[in-house]
CSV table of C-alpha atoms in Angstrom, one decimal:
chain,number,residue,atom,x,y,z
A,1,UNK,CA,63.4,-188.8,10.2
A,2,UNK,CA,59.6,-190.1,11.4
A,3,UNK,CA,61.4,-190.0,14.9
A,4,UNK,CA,62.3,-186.1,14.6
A,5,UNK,CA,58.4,-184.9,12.9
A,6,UNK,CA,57.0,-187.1,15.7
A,7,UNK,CA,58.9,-184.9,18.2
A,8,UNK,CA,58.5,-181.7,16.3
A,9,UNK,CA,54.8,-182.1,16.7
A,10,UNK,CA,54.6,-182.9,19.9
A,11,UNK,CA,56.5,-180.4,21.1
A,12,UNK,CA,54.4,-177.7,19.0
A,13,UNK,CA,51.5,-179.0,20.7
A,14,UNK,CA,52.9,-178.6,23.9
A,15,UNK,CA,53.8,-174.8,23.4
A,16,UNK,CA,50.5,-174.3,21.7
A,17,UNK,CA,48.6,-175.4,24.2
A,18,UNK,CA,50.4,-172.9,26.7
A,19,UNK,CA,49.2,-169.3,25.5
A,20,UNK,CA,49.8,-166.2,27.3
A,21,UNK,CA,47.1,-164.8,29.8
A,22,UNK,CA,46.3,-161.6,30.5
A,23,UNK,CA,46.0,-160.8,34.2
A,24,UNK,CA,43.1,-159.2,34.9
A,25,UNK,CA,43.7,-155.9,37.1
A,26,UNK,CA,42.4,-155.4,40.3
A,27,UNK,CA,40.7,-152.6,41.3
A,28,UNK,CA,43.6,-151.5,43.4
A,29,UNK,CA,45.8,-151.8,40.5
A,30,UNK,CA,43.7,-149.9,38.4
A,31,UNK,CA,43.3,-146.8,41.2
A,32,UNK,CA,47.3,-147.0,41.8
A,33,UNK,CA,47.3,-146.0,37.8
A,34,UNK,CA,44.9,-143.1,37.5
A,35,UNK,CA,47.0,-141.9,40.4
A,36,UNK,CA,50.1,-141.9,38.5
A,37,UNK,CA,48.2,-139.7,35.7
A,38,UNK,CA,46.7,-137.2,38.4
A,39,UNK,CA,49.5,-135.0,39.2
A,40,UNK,CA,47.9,-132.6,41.5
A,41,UNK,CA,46.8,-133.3,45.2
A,42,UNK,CA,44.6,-130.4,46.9
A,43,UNK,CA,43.8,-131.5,50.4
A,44,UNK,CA,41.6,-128.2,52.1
A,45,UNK,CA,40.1,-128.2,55.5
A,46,UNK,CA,37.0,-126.1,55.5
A,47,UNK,CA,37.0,-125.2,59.1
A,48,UNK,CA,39.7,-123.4,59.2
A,49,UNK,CA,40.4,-122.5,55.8
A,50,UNK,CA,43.7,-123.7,54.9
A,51,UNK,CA,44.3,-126.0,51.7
A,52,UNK,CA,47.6,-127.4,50.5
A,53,UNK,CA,48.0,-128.3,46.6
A,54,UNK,CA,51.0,-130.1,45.6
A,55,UNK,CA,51.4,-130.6,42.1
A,56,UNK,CA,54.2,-132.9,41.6
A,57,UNK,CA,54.9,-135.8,39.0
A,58,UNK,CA,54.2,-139.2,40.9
A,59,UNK,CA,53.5,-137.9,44.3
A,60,UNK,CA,50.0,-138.7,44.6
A,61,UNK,CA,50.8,-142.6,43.2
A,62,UNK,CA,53.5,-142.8,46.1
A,63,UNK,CA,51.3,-141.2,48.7
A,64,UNK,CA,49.2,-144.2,48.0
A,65,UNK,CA,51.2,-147.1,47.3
A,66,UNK,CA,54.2,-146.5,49.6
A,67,UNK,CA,53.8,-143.4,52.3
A,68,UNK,CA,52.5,-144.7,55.5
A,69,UNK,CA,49.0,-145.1,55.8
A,70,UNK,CA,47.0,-142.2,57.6
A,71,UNK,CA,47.4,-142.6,61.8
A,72,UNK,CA,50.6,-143.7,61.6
A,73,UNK,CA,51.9,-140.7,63.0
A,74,UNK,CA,50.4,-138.1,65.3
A,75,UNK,CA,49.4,-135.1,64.8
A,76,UNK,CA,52.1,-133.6,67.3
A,77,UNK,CA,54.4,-135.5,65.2
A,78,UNK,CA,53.7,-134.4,61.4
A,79,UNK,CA,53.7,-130.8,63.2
A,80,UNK,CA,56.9,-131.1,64.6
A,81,UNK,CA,58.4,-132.1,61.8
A,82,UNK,CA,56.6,-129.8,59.2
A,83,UNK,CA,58.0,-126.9,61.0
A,84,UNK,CA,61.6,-128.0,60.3
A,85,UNK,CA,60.9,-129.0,57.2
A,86,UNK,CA,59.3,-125.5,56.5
A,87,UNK,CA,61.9,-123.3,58.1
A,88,UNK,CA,64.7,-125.2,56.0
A,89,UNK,CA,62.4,-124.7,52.9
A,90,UNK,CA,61.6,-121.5,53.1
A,91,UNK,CA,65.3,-120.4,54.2
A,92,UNK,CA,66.2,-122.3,50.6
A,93,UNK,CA,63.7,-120.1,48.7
A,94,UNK,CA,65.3,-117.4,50.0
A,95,UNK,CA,69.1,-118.5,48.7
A,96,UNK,CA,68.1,-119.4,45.1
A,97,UNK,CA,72.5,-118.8,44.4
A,98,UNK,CA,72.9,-121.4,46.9
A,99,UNK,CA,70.0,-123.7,46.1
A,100,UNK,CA,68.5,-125.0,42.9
A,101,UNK,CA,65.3,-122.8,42.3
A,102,UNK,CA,63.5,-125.0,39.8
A,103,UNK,CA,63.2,-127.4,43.2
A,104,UNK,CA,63.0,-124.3,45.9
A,105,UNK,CA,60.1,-121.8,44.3
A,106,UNK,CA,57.6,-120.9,46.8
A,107,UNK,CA,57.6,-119.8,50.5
A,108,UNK,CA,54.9,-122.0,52.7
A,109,UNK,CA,53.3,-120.5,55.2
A,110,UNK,CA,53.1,-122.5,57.7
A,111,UNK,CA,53.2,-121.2,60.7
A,112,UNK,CA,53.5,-123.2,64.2
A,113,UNK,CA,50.4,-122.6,66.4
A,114,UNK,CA,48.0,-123.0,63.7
A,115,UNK,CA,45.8,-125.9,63.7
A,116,UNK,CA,46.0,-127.3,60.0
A,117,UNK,CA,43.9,-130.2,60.6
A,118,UNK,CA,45.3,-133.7,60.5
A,119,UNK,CA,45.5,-134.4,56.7
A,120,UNK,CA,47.0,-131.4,55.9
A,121,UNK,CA,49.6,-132.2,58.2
A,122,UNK,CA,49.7,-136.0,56.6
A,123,UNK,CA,50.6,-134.8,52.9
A,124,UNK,CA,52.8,-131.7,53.7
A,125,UNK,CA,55.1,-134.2,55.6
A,126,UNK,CA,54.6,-137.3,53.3
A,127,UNK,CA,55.3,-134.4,50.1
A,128,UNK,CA,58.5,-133.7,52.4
A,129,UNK,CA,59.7,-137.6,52.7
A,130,UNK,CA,58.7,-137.7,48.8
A,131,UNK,CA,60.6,-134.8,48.3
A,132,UNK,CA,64.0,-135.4,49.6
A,133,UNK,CA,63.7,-139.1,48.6
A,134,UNK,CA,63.4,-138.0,45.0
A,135,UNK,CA,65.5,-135.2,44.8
A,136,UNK,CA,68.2,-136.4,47.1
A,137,UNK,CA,68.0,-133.5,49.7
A,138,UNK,CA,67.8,-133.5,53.1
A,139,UNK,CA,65.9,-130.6,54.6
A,140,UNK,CA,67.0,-131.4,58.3
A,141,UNK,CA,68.7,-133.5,60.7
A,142,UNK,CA,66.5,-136.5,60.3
A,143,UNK,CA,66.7,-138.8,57.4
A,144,UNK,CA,64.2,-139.6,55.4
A,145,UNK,CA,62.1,-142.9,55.6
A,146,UNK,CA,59.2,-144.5,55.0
């Protein structure tokens, strides 16, 4: 019986003595959260006078935890795209007994030609790749990846 309390303490000391930390949160950590509770992302380019809100549950968080990072892609190449994507879209808006209209709402005009400026480019593609991703469509021949 001593043999057993001498264990019994022993071992209590042992799991006393390892307590739970908290791990403090980096300042990354802590700007990847208030992104998760700021639904809305409103990128506008003065010069031109063209904005593009998005106001979609988690989008801003991915845009900055998992999209690629701005200058990945070119210009030329988020344009290219965005006009597929856009055509697609719009042609969806435009069938709401074919396609579901709580995810197909809104035209975008976007209209090839136009210089939109680089980040608008970067978010209305990256909201695209979100998009399908999270919805499970597919807006054109290309898959989409990150």
């Amino acid at each position: 019986m001593k043999k057993i309390s001498y264990i019994l303490c022993i071992s209590m000391f042992i799991v006393s003595c390892n307590t739970t930390k908290k791990v403090a949160k980096t300042s990354t950590d802590e700007q990847l959260e208030s992104l998760k509770q700021n639904d809305t992302v409103k990128i506008a380019n003065d010069d031109i006078e063209y904005e593009i809100m998005i106001i979609e549950p988690g989008f801003n968080f991915w845009l900055a935890s998992i999209a690629k990072q701005r200058g990945y892609y070119s210009q030329e190449f988020l344009e290219n795209r965005n006009n597929l994507y856009v055509m697609e879209w719009n042609q969806r808006v435009l069938l709401p007994q074919q396609y579901r209209t709580d995810l197909y709402e809104l035209q975008i005009d976007y209209q090839q030609g136009i210089d939109y400026g680089y980040e608008v480019n970067y978010v209305l593609y990256n909201y695209f790749i979100y998009f399908q991703r999270k919805y499970n469509q597919r807006l054109g021949p290309f898959i989409p990846r990150i």
